[in-house]
GROMACS .gro file of C-alpha atoms in nm:
model
  340
    1MET     CA    1   0.497   1.274   1.319
    2GLN     CA    2   0.724   1.472   1.548
    3MET     CA    3   0.928   1.284   1.808
    4ARG     CA    4   0.772   1.484   2.094
    5HIS     CA    5   0.418   1.399   1.982
    6LEU     CA    6   0.509   1.032   1.947
    7GLY     CA    7   0.670   1.033   2.291
    8VAL     CA    8   0.350   1.149   2.459
    9LEU     CA    9   0.150   0.880   2.285
   10LEU     CA   10   0.414   0.619   2.370
   11VAL     CA   11   0.377   0.689   2.742
   12ALA     CA   12   0.000   0.662   2.723
   13ALA     CA   13   0.021   0.342   2.524
   14LEU     CA   14   0.265   0.176   2.761
   15LEU     CA   15   0.040   0.239   3.057
   16ALA     CA   16  -0.235   0.038   2.888
   17ALA     CA   17  -0.024  -0.200   2.681
   18PRO     CA   18  -0.145  -0.560   2.643
   19PRO     CA   19   0.103  -0.836   2.724
   20ALA     CA   20   0.129  -0.959   2.364
   21VAL     CA   21  -0.016  -0.905   2.022
   22ALA     CA   22  -0.153  -1.157   1.779
   23ALA     CA   23   0.062  -1.248   1.481
   24TRP     CA   24   0.037  -1.332   1.114
   25ARG     CA   25  -0.122  -1.671   1.087
   26PRO     CA   26  -0.058  -1.954   0.840
   27TRP     CA   27  -0.283  -1.957   0.532
   28PRO     CA   28  -0.504  -2.110   0.400
   29PRO     CA   29  -0.730  -2.216   0.689
   30ARG     CA   30  -0.791  -2.587   0.727
   31ASN     CA   31  -1.167  -2.560   0.740
   32GLY     CA   32  -1.199  -2.306   0.460
   33THR     CA   33  -1.359  -2.049   0.690
   34ALA     CA   34  -1.231  -1.746   0.874
   35GLY     CA   35  -1.346  -1.506   1.142
   36LEU     CA   36  -1.232  -1.247   1.389
   37GLY     CA   37  -0.974  -1.396   1.623
   38ALA     CA   38  -0.895  -1.689   1.392
   39SER     CA   39  -0.723  -1.731   1.058
   40LYS     CA   40  -0.898  -1.452   0.881
   41LYS     CA   41  -0.974  -1.284   0.553
   42PHE     CA   42  -1.268  -1.064   0.472
   43GLU     CA   43  -1.368  -0.957   0.122
   44GLY     CA   44  -1.702  -0.808   0.225
   45SER     CA   45  -1.798  -0.453   0.307
   46SER     CA   46  -1.716  -0.262   0.624
   47GLU     CA   47  -2.067  -0.338   0.744
   48PHE     CA   48  -1.926  -0.677   0.843
   49VAL     CA   49  -1.565  -0.577   0.906
   50LYS     CA   50  -1.559  -0.329   1.192
   51LEU     CA   51  -1.213  -0.189   1.139
   52GLN     CA   52  -1.183   0.094   1.386
   53TYR     CA   53  -0.936   0.360   1.490
   54HIS     CA   54  -0.844   0.348   1.860
   55MET     CA   55  -0.673   0.690   1.891
   56GLY     CA   56  -0.311   0.571   1.887
   57PRO     CA   57  -0.033   0.686   1.653
   58VAL     CA   58   0.062   0.557   1.311
   59LEU     CA   59   0.418   0.570   1.178
   60ALA     CA   60   0.396   0.916   1.023
   61ALA     CA   61   0.765   1.010   1.049
   62SER     CA   62   0.998   0.894   0.773
   63ILE     CA   63   1.040   0.519   0.823
   64THR     CA   64   1.382   0.357   0.825
   65VAL     CA   65   1.381  -0.023   0.823
   66HIS     CA   66   1.678  -0.181   0.999
   67PRO     CA   67   1.713  -0.553   0.913
   68ILE     CA   68   1.866  -0.775   1.181
   69TRP     CA   69   1.990  -1.096   1.017
   70TYR     CA   70   1.982  -1.371   1.279
   71GLY     CA   71   2.152  -1.692   1.172
   72PRO     CA   72   2.353  -1.761   0.856
   73TRP     CA   73   2.212  -1.572   0.559
   74PRO     CA   74   2.349  -1.622   0.205
   75ALA     CA   75   2.413  -1.296   0.018
   76PRO     CA   76   2.157  -1.366  -0.262
   77GLN     CA   77   1.878  -1.404  -0.006
   78LYS     CA   78   1.974  -1.076   0.160
   79ARG     CA   79   1.972  -0.903  -0.177
   80THR     CA   80   1.617  -1.020  -0.251
   81ILE     CA   81   1.481  -0.887   0.078
   82ARG     CA   82   1.676  -0.562   0.048
   83ALA     CA   83   1.537  -0.515  -0.303
   84PHE     CA   84   1.183  -0.547  -0.170
   85LEU     CA   85   1.244  -0.298   0.110
   86ARG     CA   86   1.400  -0.049  -0.134
   87SER     CA   87   1.096  -0.090  -0.360
   88LEU     CA   88   0.847   0.041  -0.103
   89ALA     CA   89   0.932   0.406  -0.165
   90PRO     CA   90   1.203   0.446  -0.429
   91PRO     CA   91   1.314   0.788  -0.556
   92ALA     CA   92   1.072   0.937  -0.808
   93ALA     CA   93   1.303   0.888  -1.105
   94GLU     CA   94   1.356   0.523  -1.017
   95GLU     CA   95   0.987   0.461  -0.949
   96ALA     CA   96   0.904   0.598  -1.294
   97ARG     CA   97   1.113   0.319  -1.447
   98ILE     CA   98   0.941   0.040  -1.254
   99PRO     CA   99   0.657  -0.126  -1.451
  100ARG     CA  100   0.308  -0.129  -1.307
  101PRO     CA  101   0.179  -0.273  -1.083
  102SER     CA  102   0.452  -0.179  -0.838
  103VAL     CA  103   0.547  -0.237  -0.476
  104ALA     CA  104   0.529   0.141  -0.423
  105ALA     CA  105   0.167   0.140  -0.544
  106TRP     CA  106   0.093  -0.135  -0.291
  107TRP     CA  107   0.241   0.082  -0.013
  108ARG     CA  108   0.016   0.373  -0.115
  109THR     CA  109  -0.281   0.179   0.023
  110VAL     CA  110  -0.104   0.153   0.360
  111ARG     CA  111  -0.045   0.529   0.346
  112LEU     CA  112  -0.422   0.591   0.352
  113TYR     CA  113  -0.426   0.527   0.728
  114ALA     CA  114  -0.396   0.834   0.951
  115ASP     CA  115  -0.393   0.913   1.323
  116GLN     CA  116  -0.594   1.161   1.531
  117THR     CA  117  -0.366   1.448   1.425
  118GLY     CA  118  -0.448   1.385   1.060
  119ALA     CA  119  -0.099   1.254   0.990
  120ASN     CA  120  -0.090   0.964   0.744
  121VAL     CA  121   0.147   0.668   0.741
  122SER     CA  122   0.472   0.797   0.594
  123ALA     CA  123   0.535   0.797   0.221
  124ALA     CA  124   0.908   0.781   0.296
  125VAL     CA  125   1.041   0.430   0.363
  126SER     CA  126   1.413   0.359   0.335
  127LEU     CA  127   1.653   0.076   0.403
  128GLY     CA  128   1.871   0.164   0.699
  129ALA     CA  129   2.174   0.022   0.874
  130GLU     CA  130   2.183  -0.355   0.921
  131LYS     CA  131   2.314  -0.594   1.183
  132SER     CA  132   2.409  -0.960   1.147
  133ASP     CA  133   2.430  -1.236   1.408
  134ALA     CA  134   2.536  -1.531   1.196
  135ARG     CA  135   2.655  -1.724   1.502
  136MET     CA  136   2.311  -1.707   1.664
  137SER     CA  137   2.444  -1.570   1.993
  138ARG     CA  138   2.114  -1.642   2.169
  139GLY     CA  139   2.086  -1.993   2.033
  140ALA     CA  140   1.881  -2.160   1.762
  141ARG     CA  141   1.560  -2.169   1.970
  142LEU     CA  142   1.405  -1.834   2.056
  143SER     CA  143   1.102  -1.733   2.259
  144ARG     CA  144   0.898  -1.429   2.163
  145MET     CA  145   1.071  -1.227   2.433
  146ASP     CA  146   1.407  -1.342   2.298
  147ILE     CA  147   1.326  -1.147   1.982
  148GLN     CA  148   1.329  -0.828   2.189
  149ALA     CA  149   1.666  -0.933   2.330
  150VAL     CA  150   1.797  -0.973   1.973
  151VAL     CA  151   1.686  -0.615   1.904
  152ARG     CA  152   1.857  -0.500   2.224
  153ASP     CA  153   2.180  -0.671   2.120
  154ALA     CA  154   2.167  -0.487   1.787
  155VAL     CA  155   2.108  -0.137   1.926
  156ALA     CA  156   2.350  -0.183   2.218
  157ALA     CA  157   2.633  -0.355   2.028
  158ARG     CA  158   2.985  -0.240   2.110
  159THR     CA  159   3.069  -0.208   1.743
  160ARG     CA  160   2.839  -0.047   1.489
  161PRO     CA  161   2.518  -0.051   1.694
  162LEU     CA  162   2.198   0.014   1.505
  163PRO     CA  163   2.081   0.375   1.547
  164VAL     CA  164   1.779   0.456   1.762
  165ASP     CA  165   1.565   0.722   1.595
  166ALA     CA  166   1.206   0.840   1.568
  167GLY     CA  167   1.132   0.654   1.245
  168GLY     CA  168   1.334   0.341   1.311
  169VAL     CA  169   1.169   0.002   1.257
  170TYR     CA  170   1.364  -0.309   1.354
  171LEU     CA  171   1.307  -0.617   1.139
  172VAL     CA  172   1.439  -0.941   1.289
  173LEU     CA  173   1.480  -1.205   1.017
  174THR     CA  174   1.563  -1.558   1.128
  175SER     CA  175   1.729  -1.812   0.899
  176PRO     CA  176   1.592  -2.166   0.845
  177GLU     CA  177   1.814  -2.300   1.125
  178VAL     CA  178   1.625  -2.097   1.387
  179LEU     CA  179   1.305  -2.209   1.558
  180VAL     CA  180   1.101  -1.928   1.712
  181GLU     CA  181   0.822  -1.994   1.961
  182ASP     CA  182   0.497  -2.087   1.781
  183PHE     CA  183   0.667  -2.071   1.438
  184CYS     CA  184   0.486  -2.280   1.176
  185GLY     CA  185   0.224  -2.408   1.418
  186GLN     CA  186   0.060  -2.073   1.492
  187VAL     CA  187   0.259  -1.791   1.337
  188CYS     CA  188   0.484  -1.699   1.046
  189GLY     CA  189   0.571  -1.355   1.178
  190PHE     CA  190   0.458  -1.093   1.428
  191HIS     CA  191   0.510  -0.732   1.526
  192TYR     CA  192   0.497  -0.535   1.849
  193PHE     CA  193   0.704  -0.275   2.034
  194THR     CA  194   0.998  -0.332   2.264
  195PHE     CA  195   0.976  -0.282   2.639
  196PRO     CA  196   1.215  -0.026   2.794
  197SER     CA  197   1.286  -0.275   3.072
  198VAL     CA  198   1.427  -0.516   2.813
  199VAL     CA  199   1.571  -0.299   2.538
  200GLY     CA  200   1.605   0.042   2.703
  201TYR     CA  201   1.371   0.202   2.448
  202THR     CA  202   1.021   0.165   2.309
  203LEU     CA  203   1.084   0.066   1.948
  204PRO     CA  204   0.849  -0.081   1.687
  205TYR     CA  205   0.980  -0.415   1.564
  206ALA     CA  206   0.876  -0.720   1.368
  207TRP     CA  207   0.997  -1.076   1.331
  208VAL     CA  208   0.967  -1.298   1.023
  209GLY     CA  209   1.113  -1.646   0.988
  210ASN     CA  210   1.238  -1.840   0.686
  211SER     CA  211   1.015  -2.147   0.666
  212ALA     CA  212   1.200  -2.324   0.382
  213ARG     CA  213   1.310  -2.626   0.590
  214ARG     CA  214   1.029  -2.641   0.844
  215CYS     CA  215   0.694  -2.551   0.692
  216PRO     CA  216   0.697  -2.388   0.347
  217GLU     CA  217   0.347  -2.519   0.285
  218VAL     CA  218   0.235  -2.317   0.587
  219CYS     CA  219   0.433  -1.993   0.571
  220ALA     CA  220   0.539  -1.978   0.204
  221TYR     CA  221   0.199  -2.049   0.047
  222PRO     CA  222   0.130  -2.055  -0.250
  223PHE     CA  223   0.490  -2.155  -0.337
  224ALA     CA  224   0.427  -2.475  -0.141
  225ILE     CA  225   0.085  -2.634  -0.088
  226PRO     CA  226  -0.041  -2.809   0.228
  227ALA     CA  227  -0.179  -3.158   0.196
  228TYR     CA  228  -0.525  -3.043   0.305
  229VAL     CA  229  -0.561  -2.836  -0.016
  230PRO     CA  230  -0.609  -3.109  -0.277
  231GLY     CA  231  -0.565  -3.056  -0.648
  232ARG     CA  232  -0.359  -2.736  -0.620
  233ARG     CA  233  -0.013  -2.706  -0.771
  234PRO     CA  234   0.242  -2.474  -0.608
  235GLU     CA  235   0.326  -2.149  -0.783
  236SER     CA  236   0.682  -2.087  -0.901
  237PRO     CA  237   0.852  -1.820  -0.684
  238PRO     CA  238   0.958  -1.503  -0.871
  239ASN     CA  239   1.307  -1.496  -0.714
  240ALA     CA  240   1.357  -1.874  -0.733
  241ASP     CA  241   1.362  -1.913  -0.355
  242VAL     CA  242   1.052  -2.061  -0.189
  243GLY     CA  243   1.155  -1.961   0.163
  244VAL     CA  244   1.259  -1.603   0.089
  245ASP     CA  245   0.981  -1.533  -0.161
  246GLY     CA  246   0.739  -1.656   0.104
  247MET     CA  247   0.905  -1.430   0.360
  248VAL     CA  248   0.859  -1.123   0.140
  249SER     CA  249   0.481  -1.141   0.166
  250VAL     CA  250   0.497  -1.189   0.543
  251ILE     CA  251   0.739  -0.896   0.570
  252ALA     CA  252   0.496  -0.684   0.369
  253HIS     CA  253   0.213  -0.797   0.596
  254GLU     CA  254   0.399  -0.707   0.914
  255LEU     CA  255   0.529  -0.372   0.788
  256ALA     CA  256   0.177  -0.268   0.683
  257GLU     CA  257   0.042  -0.348   1.028
  258LEU     CA  258   0.342  -0.204   1.209
  259ALA     CA  259   0.290   0.125   1.023
  260SER     CA  260  -0.083   0.143   1.091
  261ASN     CA  261  -0.086  -0.005   1.442
  262PRO     CA  262   0.264   0.032   1.592
  263LEU     CA  263   0.160   0.039   1.958
  264ALA     CA  264  -0.142  -0.193   1.933
  265ASN     CA  265  -0.379   0.101   1.987
  266ALA     CA  266  -0.444   0.244   1.640
  267TRP     CA  267  -0.611   0.060   1.349
  268TYR     CA  268  -0.761  -0.284   1.408
  269ALA     CA  269  -1.090  -0.473   1.423
  270GLY     CA  270  -1.214  -0.671   1.720
  271THR     CA  271  -1.241  -0.586   2.087
  272ASP     CA  272  -0.918  -0.731   2.224
  273PRO     CA  273  -0.602  -0.524   2.156
  274SER     CA  274  -0.387  -0.824   2.251
  275PHE     CA  275  -0.547  -1.021   1.966
  276PRO     CA  276  -0.627  -0.758   1.703
  277THR     CA  277  -0.743  -0.820   1.348
  278GLU     CA  278  -0.531  -0.571   1.158
  279ILE     CA  279  -0.530  -0.429   0.806
  280ALA     CA  280  -0.334  -0.718   0.654
  281ASP     CA  281  -0.506  -0.988   0.863
  282LEU     CA  282  -0.830  -0.888   0.692
  283CYS     CA  283  -0.685  -0.991   0.356
  284GLU     CA  284  -0.478  -1.298   0.437
  285GLY     CA  285  -0.436  -1.523   0.135
  286ILE     CA  286  -0.556  -1.259  -0.114
  287TYR     CA  287  -0.308  -1.167  -0.387
  288GLY     CA  288  -0.536  -1.081  -0.677
  289THR     CA  289  -0.888  -1.025  -0.803
  290GLY     CA  290  -1.129  -1.300  -0.700
  291GLY     CA  291  -0.908  -1.435  -0.423
  292GLY     CA  292  -1.052  -1.608  -0.120
  293GLY     CA  293  -1.023  -1.933   0.072
  294ALA     CA  294  -0.739  -2.134  -0.082
  295TYR     CA  295  -0.751  -1.934  -0.408
  296THR     CA  296  -0.491  -1.658  -0.434
  297GLY     CA  297  -0.682  -1.459  -0.693
  298GLN     CA  298  -0.561  -1.375  -1.042
  299LEU     CA  299  -0.182  -1.339  -1.058
  300LEU     CA  300   0.065  -1.225  -1.318
  301THR     CA  301   0.301  -1.478  -1.475
  302ASP     CA  302   0.658  -1.422  -1.589
  303ALA     CA  303   0.670  -1.514  -1.957
  304ARG     CA  304   1.018  -1.668  -1.932
  305SER     CA  305   1.024  -1.846  -1.598
  306GLY     CA  306   0.653  -1.906  -1.542
  307ALA     CA  307   0.690  -1.755  -1.192
  308ALA     CA  308   0.388  -1.601  -1.023
  309TYR     CA  309   0.396  -1.241  -0.903
  310ASN     CA  310   0.169  -0.941  -0.855
  311VAL     CA  311   0.404  -0.643  -0.812
  312ASN     CA  312   0.722  -0.514  -0.972
  313GLY     CA  313   1.012  -0.376  -0.773
  314ALA     CA  314   1.343  -0.200  -0.809
  315GLY     CA  315   1.618  -0.351  -1.022
  316GLY     CA  316   1.379  -0.559  -1.231
  317ARG     CA  317   1.269  -0.766  -0.932
  318ARG     CA  318   0.922  -0.914  -0.900
  319PHE     CA  319   0.738  -1.013  -0.584
  320LEU     CA  320   0.415  -1.172  -0.467
  321VAL     CA  321   0.265  -0.980  -0.174
  322GLN     CA  322  -0.078  -1.011  -0.019
  323TRP     CA  323  -0.333  -0.733  -0.043
  324VAL     CA  324  -0.433  -0.509   0.247
  325TRP     CA  325  -0.762  -0.358   0.358
  326ASN     CA  326  -0.837  -0.030   0.180
  327PRO     CA  327  -1.014   0.209   0.424
  328VAL     CA  328  -1.157   0.418   0.140
  329LEU     CA  329  -1.301   0.131  -0.062
  330SER     CA  330  -1.379  -0.083   0.245
  331TYR     CA  331  -1.247  -0.402   0.093
  332CYS     CA  332  -0.917  -0.573   0.017
  333SER     CA  333  -0.728  -0.416  -0.270
  334GLY     CA  334  -0.394  -0.421  -0.444
  335PRO     CA  335  -0.231  -0.252  -0.741
  336ASN     CA  336  -0.285  -0.558  -0.964
  337ALA     CA  337  -0.665  -0.551  -0.920
  338LEU     CA  338  -0.842  -0.592  -1.253
  339ASP     CA  339  -1.085  -0.308  -1.176
  340GLN     CA  340  -0.809  -0.046  -1.145
   0.00000   0.00000   0.00000
């Protein structure tokens, strides 16, 4: 997508922008059921899931993900998340060396979504410049609007500010010490776009928190299991870090929705753009064939460690990421599906 085309659509979107957008919700649901506007997952056909296009843009320009590390982040945890981001669209020669099923194959489902110009979500996703705020300059308790202020601090920093470009996506990652509004109780992550009055630009961004100390059974499922799911043992995380491995799936969730619905006016189901059911919401809790309710579906298992995963990434990494809604097949799908 050209910057000029996106700019026109940005103006139109801002004039009708809702005050907030719904976020990724904890899984599994307590009552075992789901529906539009609640914890949700649909395996059925599009006759029941009215995913619709609302004429807004998708992220069709080359996407550059800029992580913003808020709070103290150990280097090994950063490396795991960077490895996932680099796995979304690695160079062809590197992708050829990655075993199937791969993270890149998962992203190809997201790429099926297009806007009114016929432009699909970009196949090019790269890891961009990063910014760290280990001292938590805005404190250890953040509101949703504070997340936009964290983005502003990063792009307006006196030294090494993050670049502002057409394909930039700003990923705020909070460490376990940080409590974000509604974290654990209602959300594990969310995405939206920044307001020019706050940041100076309209930029797509997402936030994901590390739940390791607060609620791993809520936001790092299935690596931790809530008490209301009896008889289920937690899966072993593929990178030996419950909090970060749980974050990877939420990051994947938010990036898929940010790419297909960056201004809350593109691809979603439901009638309220401030509470949309987006392409990853439709498949919450589904990681493999047969998944639904509290069951993840059939996963792959590392022969040495016993860790659960469903996609392979760069550098020999493995990850567990939820499926997304496939607009061609009209159901949730992923590269580890048994019928592929």
